[in-house]
CSV table of C-alpha atoms and ligand atoms in Angstrom, one decimal:
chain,number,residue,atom,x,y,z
A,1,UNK,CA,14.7,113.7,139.4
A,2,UNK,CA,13.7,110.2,141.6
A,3,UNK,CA,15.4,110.7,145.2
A,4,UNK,CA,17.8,113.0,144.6
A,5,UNK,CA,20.5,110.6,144.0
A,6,UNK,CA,22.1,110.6,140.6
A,7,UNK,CA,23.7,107.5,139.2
A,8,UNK,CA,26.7,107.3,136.6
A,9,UNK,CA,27.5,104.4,134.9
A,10,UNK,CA,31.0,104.3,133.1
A,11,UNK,CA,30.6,100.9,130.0
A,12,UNK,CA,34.1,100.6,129.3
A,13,UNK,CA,32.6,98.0,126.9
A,14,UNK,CA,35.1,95.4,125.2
A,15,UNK,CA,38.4,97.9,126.0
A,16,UNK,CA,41.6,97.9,128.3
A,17,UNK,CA,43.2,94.9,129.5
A,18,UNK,CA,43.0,93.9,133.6
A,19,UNK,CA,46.7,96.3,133.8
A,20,UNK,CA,45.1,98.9,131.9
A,21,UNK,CA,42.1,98.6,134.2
A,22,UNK,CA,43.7,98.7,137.1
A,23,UNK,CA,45.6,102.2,135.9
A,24,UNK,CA,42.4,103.9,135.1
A,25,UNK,CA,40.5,102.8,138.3
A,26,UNK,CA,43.9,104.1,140.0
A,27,UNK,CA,43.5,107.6,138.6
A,28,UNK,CA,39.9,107.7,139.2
A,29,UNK,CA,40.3,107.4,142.9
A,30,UNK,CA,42.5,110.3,143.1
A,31,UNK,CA,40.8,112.6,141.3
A,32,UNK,CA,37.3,111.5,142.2
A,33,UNK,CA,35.6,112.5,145.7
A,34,UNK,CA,33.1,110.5,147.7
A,35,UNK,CA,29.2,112.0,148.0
A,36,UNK,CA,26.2,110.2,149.0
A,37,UNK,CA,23.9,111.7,146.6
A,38,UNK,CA,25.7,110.6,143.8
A,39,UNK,CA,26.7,107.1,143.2
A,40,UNK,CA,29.3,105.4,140.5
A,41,UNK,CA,29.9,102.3,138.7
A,42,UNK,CA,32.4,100.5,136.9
A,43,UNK,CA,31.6,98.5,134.1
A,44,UNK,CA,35.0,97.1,133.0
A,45,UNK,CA,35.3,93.3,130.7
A,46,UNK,CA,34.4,90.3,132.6
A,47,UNK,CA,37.9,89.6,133.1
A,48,UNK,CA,39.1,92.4,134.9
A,49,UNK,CA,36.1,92.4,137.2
A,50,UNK,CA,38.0,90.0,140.2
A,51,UNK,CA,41.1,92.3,140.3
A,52,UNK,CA,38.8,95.3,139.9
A,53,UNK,CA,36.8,94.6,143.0
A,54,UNK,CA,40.0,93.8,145.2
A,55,UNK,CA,41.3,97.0,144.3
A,56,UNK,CA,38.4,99.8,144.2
A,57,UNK,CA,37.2,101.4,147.5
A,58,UNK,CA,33.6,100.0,147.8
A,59,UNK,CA,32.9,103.8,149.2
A,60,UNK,CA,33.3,105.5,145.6
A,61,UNK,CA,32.6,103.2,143.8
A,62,UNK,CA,30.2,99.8,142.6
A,63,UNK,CA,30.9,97.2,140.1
A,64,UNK,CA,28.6,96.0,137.0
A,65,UNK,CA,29.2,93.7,134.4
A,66,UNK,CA,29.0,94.3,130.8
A,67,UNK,CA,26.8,91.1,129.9
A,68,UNK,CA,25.5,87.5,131.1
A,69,UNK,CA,24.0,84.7,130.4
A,70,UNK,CA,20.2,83.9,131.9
A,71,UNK,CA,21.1,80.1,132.7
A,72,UNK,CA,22.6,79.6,136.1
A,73,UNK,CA,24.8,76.8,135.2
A,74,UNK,CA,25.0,73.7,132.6
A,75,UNK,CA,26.5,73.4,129.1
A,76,UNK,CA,27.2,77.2,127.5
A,77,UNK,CA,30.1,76.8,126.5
A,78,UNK,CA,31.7,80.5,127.0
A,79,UNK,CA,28.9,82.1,128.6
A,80,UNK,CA,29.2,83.3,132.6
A,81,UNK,CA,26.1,83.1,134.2
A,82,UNK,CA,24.1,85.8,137.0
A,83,UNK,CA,24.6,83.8,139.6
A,84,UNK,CA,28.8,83.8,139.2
A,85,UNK,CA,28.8,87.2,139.1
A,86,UNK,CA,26.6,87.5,142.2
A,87,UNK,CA,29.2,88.4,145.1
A,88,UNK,CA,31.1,90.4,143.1
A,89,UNK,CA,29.0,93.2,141.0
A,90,UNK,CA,25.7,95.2,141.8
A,91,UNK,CA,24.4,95.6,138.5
A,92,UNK,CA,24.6,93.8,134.9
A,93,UNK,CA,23.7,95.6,131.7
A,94,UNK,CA,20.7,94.5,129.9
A,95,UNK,CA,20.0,94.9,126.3
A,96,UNK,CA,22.7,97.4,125.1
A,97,UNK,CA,22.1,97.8,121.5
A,98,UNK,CA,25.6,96.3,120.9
A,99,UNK,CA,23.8,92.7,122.3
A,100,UNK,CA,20.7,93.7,120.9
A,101,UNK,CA,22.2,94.4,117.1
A,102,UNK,CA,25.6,93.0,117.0
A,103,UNK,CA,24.5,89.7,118.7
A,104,UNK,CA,21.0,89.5,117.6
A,105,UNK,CA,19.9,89.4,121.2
A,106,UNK,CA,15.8,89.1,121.3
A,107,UNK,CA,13.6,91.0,123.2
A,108,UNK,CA,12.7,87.3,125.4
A,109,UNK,CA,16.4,86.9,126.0
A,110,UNK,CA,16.3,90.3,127.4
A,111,UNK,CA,13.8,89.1,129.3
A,112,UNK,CA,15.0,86.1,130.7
A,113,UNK,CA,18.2,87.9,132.1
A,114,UNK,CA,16.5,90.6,133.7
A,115,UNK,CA,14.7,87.8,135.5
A,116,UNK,CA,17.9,86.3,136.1
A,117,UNK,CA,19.8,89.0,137.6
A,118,UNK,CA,16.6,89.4,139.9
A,119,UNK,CA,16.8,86.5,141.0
A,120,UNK,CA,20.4,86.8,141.5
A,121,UNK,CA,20.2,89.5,143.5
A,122,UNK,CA,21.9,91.6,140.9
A,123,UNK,CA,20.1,94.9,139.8
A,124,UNK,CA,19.7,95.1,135.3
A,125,UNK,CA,20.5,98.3,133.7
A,126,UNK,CA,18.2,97.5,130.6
A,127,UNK,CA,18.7,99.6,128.1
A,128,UNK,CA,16.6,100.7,125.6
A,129,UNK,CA,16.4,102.9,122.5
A,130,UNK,CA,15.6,103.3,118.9
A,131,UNK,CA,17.4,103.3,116.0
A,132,UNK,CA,18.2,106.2,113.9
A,133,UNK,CA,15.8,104.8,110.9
A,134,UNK,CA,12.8,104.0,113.7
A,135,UNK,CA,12.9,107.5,114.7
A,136,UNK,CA,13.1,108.7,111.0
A,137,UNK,CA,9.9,106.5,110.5
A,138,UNK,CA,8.2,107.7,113.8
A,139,UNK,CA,8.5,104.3,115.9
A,140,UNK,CA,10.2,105.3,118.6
A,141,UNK,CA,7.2,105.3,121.4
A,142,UNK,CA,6.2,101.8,120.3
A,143,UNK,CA,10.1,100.1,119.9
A,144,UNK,CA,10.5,101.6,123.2
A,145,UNK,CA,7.2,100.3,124.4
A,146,UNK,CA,8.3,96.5,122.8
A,147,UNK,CA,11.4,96.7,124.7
A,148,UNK,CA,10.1,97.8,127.9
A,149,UNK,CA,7.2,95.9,128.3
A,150,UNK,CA,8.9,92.2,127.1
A,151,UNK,CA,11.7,93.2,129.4
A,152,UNK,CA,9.6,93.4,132.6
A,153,UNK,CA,6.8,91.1,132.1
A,154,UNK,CA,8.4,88.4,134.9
A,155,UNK,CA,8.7,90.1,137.1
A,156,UNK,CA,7.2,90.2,140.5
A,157,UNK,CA,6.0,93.5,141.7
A,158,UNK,CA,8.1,93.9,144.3
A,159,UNK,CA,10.8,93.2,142.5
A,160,UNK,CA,10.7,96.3,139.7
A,161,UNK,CA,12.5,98.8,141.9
A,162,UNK,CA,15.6,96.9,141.8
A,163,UNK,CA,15.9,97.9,137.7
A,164,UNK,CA,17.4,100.6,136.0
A,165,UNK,CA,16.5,101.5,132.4
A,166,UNK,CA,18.9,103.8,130.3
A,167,UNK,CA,17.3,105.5,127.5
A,168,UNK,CA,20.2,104.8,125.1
A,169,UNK,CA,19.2,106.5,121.7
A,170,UNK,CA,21.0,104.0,119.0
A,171,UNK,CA,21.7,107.1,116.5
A,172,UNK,CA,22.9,108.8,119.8
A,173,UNK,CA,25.9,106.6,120.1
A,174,UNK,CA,29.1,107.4,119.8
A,175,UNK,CA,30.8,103.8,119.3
A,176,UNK,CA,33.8,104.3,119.8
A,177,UNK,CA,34.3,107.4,117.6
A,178,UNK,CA,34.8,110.5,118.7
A,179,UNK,CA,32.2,111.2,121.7
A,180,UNK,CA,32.5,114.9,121.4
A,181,UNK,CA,31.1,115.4,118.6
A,182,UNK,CA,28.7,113.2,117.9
A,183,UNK,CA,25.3,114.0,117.9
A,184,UNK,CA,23.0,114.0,120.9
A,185,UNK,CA,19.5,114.2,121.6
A,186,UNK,CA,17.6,117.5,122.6
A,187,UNK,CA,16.6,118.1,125.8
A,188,UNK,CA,12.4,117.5,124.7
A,189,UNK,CA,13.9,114.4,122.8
A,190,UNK,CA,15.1,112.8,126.0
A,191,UNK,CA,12.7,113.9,128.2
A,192,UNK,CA,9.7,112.6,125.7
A,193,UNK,CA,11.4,109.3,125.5
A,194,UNK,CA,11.7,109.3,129.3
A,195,UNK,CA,7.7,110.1,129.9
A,196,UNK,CA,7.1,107.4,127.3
A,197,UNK,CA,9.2,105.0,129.6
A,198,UNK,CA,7.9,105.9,132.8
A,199,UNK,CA,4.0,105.3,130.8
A,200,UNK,CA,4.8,101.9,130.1
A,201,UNK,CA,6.1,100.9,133.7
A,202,UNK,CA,3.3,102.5,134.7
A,203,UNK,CA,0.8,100.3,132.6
A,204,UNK,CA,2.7,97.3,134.0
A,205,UNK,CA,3.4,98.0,137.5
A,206,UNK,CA,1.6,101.4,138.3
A,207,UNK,CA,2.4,104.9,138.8
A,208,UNK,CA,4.5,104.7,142.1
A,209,UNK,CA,6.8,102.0,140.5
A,210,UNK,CA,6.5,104.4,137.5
A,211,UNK,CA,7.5,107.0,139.3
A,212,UNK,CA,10.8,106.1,141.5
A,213,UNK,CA,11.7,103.7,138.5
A,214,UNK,CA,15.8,105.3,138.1
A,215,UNK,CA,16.4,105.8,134.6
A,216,UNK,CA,19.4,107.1,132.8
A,217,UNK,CA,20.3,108.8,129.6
A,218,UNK,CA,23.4,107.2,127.4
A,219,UNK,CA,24.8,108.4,124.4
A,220,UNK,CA,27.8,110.2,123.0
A,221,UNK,CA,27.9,112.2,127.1
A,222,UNK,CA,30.9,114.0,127.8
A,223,UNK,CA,32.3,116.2,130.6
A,224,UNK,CA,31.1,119.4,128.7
A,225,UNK,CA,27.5,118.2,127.6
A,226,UNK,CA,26.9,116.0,130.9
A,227,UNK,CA,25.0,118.7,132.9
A,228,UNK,CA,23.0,119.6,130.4
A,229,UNK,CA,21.7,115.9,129.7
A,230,UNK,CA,22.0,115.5,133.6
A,231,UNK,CA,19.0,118.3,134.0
A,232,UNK,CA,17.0,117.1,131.2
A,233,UNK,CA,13.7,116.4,132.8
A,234,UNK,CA,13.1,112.8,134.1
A,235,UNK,CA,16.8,111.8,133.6
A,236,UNK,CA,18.5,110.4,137.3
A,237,UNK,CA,22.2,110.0,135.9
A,238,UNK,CA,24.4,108.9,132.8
A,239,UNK,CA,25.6,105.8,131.2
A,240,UNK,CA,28.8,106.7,129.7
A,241,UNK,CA,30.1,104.6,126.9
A,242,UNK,CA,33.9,106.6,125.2
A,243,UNK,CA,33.9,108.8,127.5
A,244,UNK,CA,34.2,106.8,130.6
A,245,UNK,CA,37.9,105.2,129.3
A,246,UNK,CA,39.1,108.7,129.8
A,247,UNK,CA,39.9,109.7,133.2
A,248,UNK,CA,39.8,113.2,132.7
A,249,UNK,CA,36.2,113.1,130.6
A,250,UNK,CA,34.8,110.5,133.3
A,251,UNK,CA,36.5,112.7,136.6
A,252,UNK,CA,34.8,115.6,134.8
A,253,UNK,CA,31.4,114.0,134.3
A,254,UNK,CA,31.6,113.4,137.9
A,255,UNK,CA,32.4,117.0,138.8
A,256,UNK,CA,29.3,118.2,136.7
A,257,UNK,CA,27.5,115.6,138.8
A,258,UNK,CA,28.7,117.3,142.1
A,259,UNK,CA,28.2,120.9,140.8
A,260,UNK,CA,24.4,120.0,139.8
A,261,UNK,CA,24.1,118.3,143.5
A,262,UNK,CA,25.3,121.2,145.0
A,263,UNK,CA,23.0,124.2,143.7
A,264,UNK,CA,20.1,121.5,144.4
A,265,UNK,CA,20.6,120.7,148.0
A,266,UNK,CA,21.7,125.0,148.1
A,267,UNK,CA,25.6,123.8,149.6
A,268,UNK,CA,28.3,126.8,149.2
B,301,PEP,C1,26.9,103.1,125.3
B,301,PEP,O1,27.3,102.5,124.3
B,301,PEP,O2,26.3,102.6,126.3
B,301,PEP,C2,27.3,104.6,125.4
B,301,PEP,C3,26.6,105.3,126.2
B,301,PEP,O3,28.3,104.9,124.6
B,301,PEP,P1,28.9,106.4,124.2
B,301,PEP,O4,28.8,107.2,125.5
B,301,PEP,O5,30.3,106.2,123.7
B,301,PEP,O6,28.0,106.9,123.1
């Protein structure tokens, strides 16, 4: 694991209204503790980001948004751009398979938004991952290697520590069905995918870049598998898709998070 520090992400995706929102937020701050080693973000809709960041405590916890638009400005009718959500989030996601699949999103487009959350000052989660026929027909290294590689070429040097990829297996997701017992990729899956990732930074940027490059593992995690897919090798944290509406499933990923801290840094 890259500097100790394990990031979850909970992608509330397109559910709960800004009241609804504001509840679950609400119960995560009682149940959920602060710890420096571990840090957590919110990924709630567009619309309930504002209220959201008036209300969380900016100690526990970071906002993201789900999705933006590459353009900084002009006539997009319906689109909200990087540089609106500048002030109020930390990270956007990039190339979720929903936008990649549902919304026929192209790997340049993926592109041009990690470029544009750069240079907003807002750090992409760009997620990548192969589809349950690509595995069957043994393309996972090279759709991973597509994705990765179109995703990062603009980028300045300097400029690739700011990203985090999640290794989002498609056939992995749970959407929206039941999260605990779908199926979810072996250890050596994930780890395999994660090696393949970390090759094809390091092609582009080098191994250091390579190396401290964060990336997570989302897909059908719950509070009783999230250890597990925590310690796989290479993985630094979770995107959490179902699970994260749940307060009790999210509060318990988190808990799995602070059990797993503890025996590392050897804490009683
Ligand atoms: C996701 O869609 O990003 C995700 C991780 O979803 P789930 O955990 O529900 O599979």
């Amino acid at each position: 694991m890259n500097q100790n520090r394990l990031l979850i992400v909970g992608n509330w995706k397109m559910n709960l209204n800004v009241q609804q929102a504001s509840i679950l937020v609400h119960r995560l701050h009682e149940r959920i503790r602060i710890r420096r080693d571990i840090e957590l973000v919110l990924a709630p809709s567009m619309l309930a980001l504002q209220p959201l960041s008036l209300q969380i405590d900016r100690r526990k916890f970071r906002l993201c948004a789900q999705n933006a638009y590459f353009v900084d400005e002009g006539a997009y009718t319906g689109e909200v751009s990087f540089s609106m959500l500048q002030d109020l989030v930390h990270y956007v996601i990039v190339g979720h398979s929903d936008r990649r699949h549902k919304f026929n999103e192209p790997l340049e487009m993926i592109r041009d938004k990690v470029a544009a959350a750069i240079r907003n000052d807002i750090s992409p989660i760009l997620c990548v991952g192969e589809t349950a026929e690509e595995r069957k027909d043994g393309e996972t290294k090279q759709v991973i290697h597509d994705q990765v590689t179109t995703a990062l070429s603009n980028l300045a040097s300097r400029d690739v520590s700011k990203v985090v990829i999640a290794y989002e297996p498609v056939w992995a997701l749970s959407n929206g069905t039941d999260y605990s017992h779908h199926e979810i990729p072996t250890p050596d899956i994930i780890a395999e995918a994660i090696r393949a990732i970390r090759h094809n930074v390091s092609e582009l940027y080098g191994p250091t870049a390579a190396k401290e490059m964060r990336i997570l593992y989302g897909g059908s995690a719950s509070a009783s598998t999230a250890r597990g897919l925590m310690e796989s090798e290479g993985v630094d944290g979770l995107l959490v898709g179902g699970a994260s509406l749940n307060y009790q499933e999210f509060s318990g990923i988190v808990d799995a998070a602070y059990r797993m801290q503890t025996a590392i840094s050897g804490e009683i």
